[in-house]
CSV table of C-alpha atoms in Angstrom, one decimal:
chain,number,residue,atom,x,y,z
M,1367,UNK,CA,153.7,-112.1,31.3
M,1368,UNK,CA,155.4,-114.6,29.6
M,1369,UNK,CA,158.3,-113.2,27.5
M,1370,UNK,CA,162.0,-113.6,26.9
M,1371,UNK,CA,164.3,-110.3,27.4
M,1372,UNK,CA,167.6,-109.4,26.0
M,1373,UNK,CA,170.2,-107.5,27.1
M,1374,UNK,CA,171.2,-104.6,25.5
M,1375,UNK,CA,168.8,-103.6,23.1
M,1376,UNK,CA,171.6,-101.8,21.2
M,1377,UNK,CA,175.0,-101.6,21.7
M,1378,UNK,CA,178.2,-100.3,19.8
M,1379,UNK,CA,181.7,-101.7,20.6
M,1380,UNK,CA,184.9,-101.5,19.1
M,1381,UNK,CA,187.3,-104.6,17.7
M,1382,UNK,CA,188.7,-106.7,20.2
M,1383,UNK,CA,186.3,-105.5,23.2
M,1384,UNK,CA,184.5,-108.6,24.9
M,1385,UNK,CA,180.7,-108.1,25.3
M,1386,UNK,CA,178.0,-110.5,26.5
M,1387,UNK,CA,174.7,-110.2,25.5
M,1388,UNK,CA,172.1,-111.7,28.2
M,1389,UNK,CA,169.1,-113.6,27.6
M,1390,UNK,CA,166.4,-114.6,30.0
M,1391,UNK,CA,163.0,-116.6,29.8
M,1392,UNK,CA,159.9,-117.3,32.2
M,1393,UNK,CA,158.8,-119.6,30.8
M,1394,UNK,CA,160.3,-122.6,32.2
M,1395,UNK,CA,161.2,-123.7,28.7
M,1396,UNK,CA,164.2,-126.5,28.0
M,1397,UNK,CA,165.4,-125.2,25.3
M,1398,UNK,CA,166.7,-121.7,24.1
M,1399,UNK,CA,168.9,-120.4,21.0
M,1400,UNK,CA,170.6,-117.2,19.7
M,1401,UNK,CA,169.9,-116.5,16.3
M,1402,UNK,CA,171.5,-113.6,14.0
M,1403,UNK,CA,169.7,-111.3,11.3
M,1404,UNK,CA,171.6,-110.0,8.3
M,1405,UNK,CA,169.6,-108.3,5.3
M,1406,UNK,CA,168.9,-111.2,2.9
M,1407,UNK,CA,169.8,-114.5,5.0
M,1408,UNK,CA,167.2,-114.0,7.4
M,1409,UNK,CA,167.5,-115.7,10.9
M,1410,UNK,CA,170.7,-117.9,11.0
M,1411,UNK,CA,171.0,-119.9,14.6
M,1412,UNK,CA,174.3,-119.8,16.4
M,1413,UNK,CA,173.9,-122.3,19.1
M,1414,UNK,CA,171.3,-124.2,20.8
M,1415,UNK,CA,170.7,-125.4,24.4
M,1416,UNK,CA,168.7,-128.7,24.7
M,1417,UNK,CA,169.2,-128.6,28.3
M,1418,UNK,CA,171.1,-127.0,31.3
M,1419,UNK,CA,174.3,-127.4,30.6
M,1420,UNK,CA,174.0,-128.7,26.9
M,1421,UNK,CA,174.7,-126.6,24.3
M,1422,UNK,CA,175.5,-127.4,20.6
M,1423,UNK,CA,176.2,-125.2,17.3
M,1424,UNK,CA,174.2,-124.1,14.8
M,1425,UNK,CA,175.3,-122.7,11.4
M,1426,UNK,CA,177.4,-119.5,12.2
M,1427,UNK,CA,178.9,-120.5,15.6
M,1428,UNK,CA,182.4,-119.0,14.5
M,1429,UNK,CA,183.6,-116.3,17.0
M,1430,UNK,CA,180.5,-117.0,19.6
M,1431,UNK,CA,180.5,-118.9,22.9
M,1432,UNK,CA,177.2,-119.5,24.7
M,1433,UNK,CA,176.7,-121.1,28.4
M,1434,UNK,CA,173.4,-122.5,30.1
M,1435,UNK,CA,174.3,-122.8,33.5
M,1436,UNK,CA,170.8,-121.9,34.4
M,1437,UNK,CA,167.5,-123.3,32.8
M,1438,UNK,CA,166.4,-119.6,32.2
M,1439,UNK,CA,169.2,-117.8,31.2
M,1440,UNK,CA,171.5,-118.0,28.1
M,1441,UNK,CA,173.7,-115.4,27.5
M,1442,UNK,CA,175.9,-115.1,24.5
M,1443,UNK,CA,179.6,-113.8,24.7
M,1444,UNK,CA,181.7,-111.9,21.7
M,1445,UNK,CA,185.3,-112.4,22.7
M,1446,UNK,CA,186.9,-110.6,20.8
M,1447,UNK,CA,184.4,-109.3,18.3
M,1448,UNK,CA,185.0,-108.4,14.9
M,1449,UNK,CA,183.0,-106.2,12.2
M,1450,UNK,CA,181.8,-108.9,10.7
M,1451,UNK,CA,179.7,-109.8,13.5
M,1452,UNK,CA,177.7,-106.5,13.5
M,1453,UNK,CA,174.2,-107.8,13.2
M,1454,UNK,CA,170.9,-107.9,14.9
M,1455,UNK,CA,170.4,-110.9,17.2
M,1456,UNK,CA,167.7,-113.1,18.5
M,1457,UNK,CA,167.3,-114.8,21.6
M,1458,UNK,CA,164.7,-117.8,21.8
M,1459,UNK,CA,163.2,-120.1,24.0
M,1460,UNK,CA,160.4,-123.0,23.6
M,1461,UNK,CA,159.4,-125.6,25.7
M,1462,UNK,CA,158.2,-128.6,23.5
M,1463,UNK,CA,160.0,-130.9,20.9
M,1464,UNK,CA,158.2,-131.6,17.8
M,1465,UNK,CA,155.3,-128.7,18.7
M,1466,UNK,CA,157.8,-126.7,19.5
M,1467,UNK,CA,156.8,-122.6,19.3
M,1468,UNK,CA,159.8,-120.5,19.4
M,1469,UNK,CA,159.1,-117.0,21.6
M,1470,UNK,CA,161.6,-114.5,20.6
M,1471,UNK,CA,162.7,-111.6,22.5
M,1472,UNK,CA,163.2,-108.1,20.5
M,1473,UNK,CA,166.5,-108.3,19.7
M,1474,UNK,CA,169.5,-106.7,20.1
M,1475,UNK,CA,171.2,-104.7,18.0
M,1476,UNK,CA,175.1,-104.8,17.9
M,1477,UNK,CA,177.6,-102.7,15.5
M,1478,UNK,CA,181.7,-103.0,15.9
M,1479,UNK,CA,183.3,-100.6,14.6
T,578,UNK,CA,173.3,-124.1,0.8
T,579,UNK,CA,170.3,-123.1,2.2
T,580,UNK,CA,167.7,-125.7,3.8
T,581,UNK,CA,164.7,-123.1,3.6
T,582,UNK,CA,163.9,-120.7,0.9
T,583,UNK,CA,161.7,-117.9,0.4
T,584,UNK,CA,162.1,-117.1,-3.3
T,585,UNK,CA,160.3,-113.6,-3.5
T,586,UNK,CA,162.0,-110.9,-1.3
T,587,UNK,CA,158.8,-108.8,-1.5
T,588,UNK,CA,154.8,-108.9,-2.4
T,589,UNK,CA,152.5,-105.9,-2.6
T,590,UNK,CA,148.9,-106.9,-2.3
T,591,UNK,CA,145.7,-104.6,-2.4
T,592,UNK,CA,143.7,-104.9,0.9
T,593,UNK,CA,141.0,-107.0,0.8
T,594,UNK,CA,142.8,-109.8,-1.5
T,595,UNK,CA,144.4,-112.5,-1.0
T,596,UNK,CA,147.9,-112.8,-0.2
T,597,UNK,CA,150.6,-115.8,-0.7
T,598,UNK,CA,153.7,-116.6,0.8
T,599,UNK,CA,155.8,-119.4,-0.7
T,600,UNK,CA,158.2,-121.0,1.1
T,601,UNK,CA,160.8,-124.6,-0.4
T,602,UNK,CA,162.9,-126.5,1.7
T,603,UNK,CA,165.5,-129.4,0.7
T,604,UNK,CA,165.7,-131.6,3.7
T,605,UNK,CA,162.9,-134.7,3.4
T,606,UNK,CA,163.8,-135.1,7.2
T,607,UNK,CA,161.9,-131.9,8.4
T,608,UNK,CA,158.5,-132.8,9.7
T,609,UNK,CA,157.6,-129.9,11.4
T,610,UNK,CA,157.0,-126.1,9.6
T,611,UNK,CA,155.9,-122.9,11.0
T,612,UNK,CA,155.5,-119.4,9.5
T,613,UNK,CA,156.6,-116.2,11.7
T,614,UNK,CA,155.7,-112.7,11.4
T,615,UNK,CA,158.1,-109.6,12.3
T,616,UNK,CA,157.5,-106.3,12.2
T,617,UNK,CA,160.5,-103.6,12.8
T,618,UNK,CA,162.0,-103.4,16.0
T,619,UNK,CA,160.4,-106.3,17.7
T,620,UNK,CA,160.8,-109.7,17.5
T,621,UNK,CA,159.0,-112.0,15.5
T,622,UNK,CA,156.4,-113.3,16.5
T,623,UNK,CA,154.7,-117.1,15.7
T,624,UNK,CA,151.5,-117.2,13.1
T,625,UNK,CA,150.5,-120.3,12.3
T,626,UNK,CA,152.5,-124.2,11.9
T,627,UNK,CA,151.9,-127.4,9.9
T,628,UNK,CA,152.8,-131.0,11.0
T,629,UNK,CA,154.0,-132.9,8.2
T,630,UNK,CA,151.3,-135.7,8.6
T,631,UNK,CA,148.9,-132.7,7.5
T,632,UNK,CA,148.7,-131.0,4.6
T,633,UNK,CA,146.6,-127.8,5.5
T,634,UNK,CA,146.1,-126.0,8.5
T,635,UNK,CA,143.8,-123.0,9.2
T,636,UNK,CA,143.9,-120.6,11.7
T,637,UNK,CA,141.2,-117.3,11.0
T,638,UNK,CA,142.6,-115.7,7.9
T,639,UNK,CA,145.9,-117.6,8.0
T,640,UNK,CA,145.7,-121.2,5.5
T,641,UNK,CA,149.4,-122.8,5.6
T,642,UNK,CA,149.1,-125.0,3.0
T,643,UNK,CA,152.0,-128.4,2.6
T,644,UNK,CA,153.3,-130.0,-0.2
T,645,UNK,CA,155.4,-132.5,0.6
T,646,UNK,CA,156.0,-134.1,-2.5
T,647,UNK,CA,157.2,-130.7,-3.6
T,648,UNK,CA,159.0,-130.0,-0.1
T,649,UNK,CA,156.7,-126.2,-0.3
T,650,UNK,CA,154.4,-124.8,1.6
T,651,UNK,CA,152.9,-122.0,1.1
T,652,UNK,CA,150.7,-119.2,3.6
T,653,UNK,CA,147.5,-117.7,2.2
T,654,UNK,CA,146.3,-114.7,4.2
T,655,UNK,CA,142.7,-113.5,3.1
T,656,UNK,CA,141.4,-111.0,3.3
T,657,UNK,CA,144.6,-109.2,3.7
T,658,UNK,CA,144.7,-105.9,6.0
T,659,UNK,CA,147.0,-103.5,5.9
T,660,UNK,CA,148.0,-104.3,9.5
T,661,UNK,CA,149.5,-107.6,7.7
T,662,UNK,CA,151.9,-105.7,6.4
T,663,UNK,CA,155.5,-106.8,7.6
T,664,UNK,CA,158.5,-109.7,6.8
T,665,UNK,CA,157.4,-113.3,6.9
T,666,UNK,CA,159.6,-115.9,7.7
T,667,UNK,CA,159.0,-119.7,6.7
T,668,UNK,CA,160.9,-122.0,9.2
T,669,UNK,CA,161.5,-125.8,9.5
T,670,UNK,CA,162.6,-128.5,12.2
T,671,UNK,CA,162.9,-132.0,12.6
T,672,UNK,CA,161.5,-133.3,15.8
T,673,UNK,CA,161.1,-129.6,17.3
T,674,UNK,CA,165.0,-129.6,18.2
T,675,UNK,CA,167.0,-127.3,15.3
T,676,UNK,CA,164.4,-124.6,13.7
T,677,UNK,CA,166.0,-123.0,10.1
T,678,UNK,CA,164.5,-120.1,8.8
T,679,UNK,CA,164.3,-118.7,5.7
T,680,UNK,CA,165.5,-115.6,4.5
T,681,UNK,CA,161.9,-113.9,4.6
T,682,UNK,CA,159.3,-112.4,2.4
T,683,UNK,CA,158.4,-108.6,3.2
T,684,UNK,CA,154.8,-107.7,2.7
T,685,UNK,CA,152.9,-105.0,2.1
T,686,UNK,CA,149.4,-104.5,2.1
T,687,UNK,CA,148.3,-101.4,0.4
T,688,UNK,CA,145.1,-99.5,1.5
């Protein structure tokens, strides 16, 4: 079944405490993002990968780094996460420029307290 | 500033009628546009895209509709069923590589 999975579903953390969230596709797409959810803004991307190894920001990328050192895999890492950064986030993937479909996984839901 | 905008936060429609979804956007560049559906606690999930050469496409009970004169689109879901009922989200790209949403349009379809 084609799908994209995130790692965890939900998670609480404190201030401070680095967490990575995982994301893996099989789908052999190129390219894959990280979005966030917040009531009222709706989906906000914080990076992009075009490509292994290339990855670029979107429009919150403040206090995120992403790595793509695999085609299917493209975890996202809090380094020292704040409350400001509690949120639902998406992991997508899609395989086609200008036809592009974006497959979401289910998201993960992250609080700091 | 944002690129895509969903103007109504919410729509109640009567099952059986017609429901639309509006959706602006600012950038001339975006050619490509797509509407998603979620529902809570999954991810969402695609419906139904528009190339900007076009300015309708039909998929079943799903009509996206594009203006590009007046950068909006708009989804027309008819009849609507109550299984409709969830947030829609109106996205754009340009050339398939950056994909802005919207901040969504929740729906409800009442029996």
């Amino acid at each position: 079944e084609a799908q994209v999975t995130q790692n965890p579903r939900y998670l609480i953390t404190v201030t401070g405490k680095k967490l990575t969230v995982t994301c893996s596709q099989n789908m052999n797409h190129e390219y894959m993002s990280w979005y966030r959810q917040d009531p009222g803004l709706g989906l906000r991307q914080i990076y992009y990968s075009m490509n292994v190894e290339v990855t670029d920001k979107g429009d919150v990328p403040e206090g995120y780094k992403v790595s793509r050192k695999e085609k299917r895999n493209f975890p996202l890492i809090l380094e020292s996460p704040s409350p400001n950064q509690t949120s639902l986030y998406f992991c997508a993937s899609w395989g086609a420029l200008h036809t592009g479909e974006l497959f979401f996984g289910e998201g993960s839901r992250l609080t700091v307290l | 500033d944002q690129q895509v905008k969903q103007n109504s936060p919410s729509l109640s429609v009567q099952e059986g009628r017609i429901s639309i979804l509006n959706c602006d956007y600012t950038n001339s560049m975006f050619d490509y546009f797509l509407w998603y559906k979620k529902y809570p606690a999954e991810g969402p999930t695609f419906l139904i895209s528009i190339s900007s050469i076009k300015d309708k496409n039909e998929d079943g009970r799903f009509t996206v509709f594009l203006n590009k004169s007046a950068k909006h689109l708009s989804l027309h879901i008819v009849p609507s069923q109550p299984g409709d009922s969830a947030v829609y989200f109106c996205a754009a790209s340009i050339y398939g590589q950056n994909f802005v949403f919207g901040p969504g349009t929740r729906l409800s379809v009442l029996p």
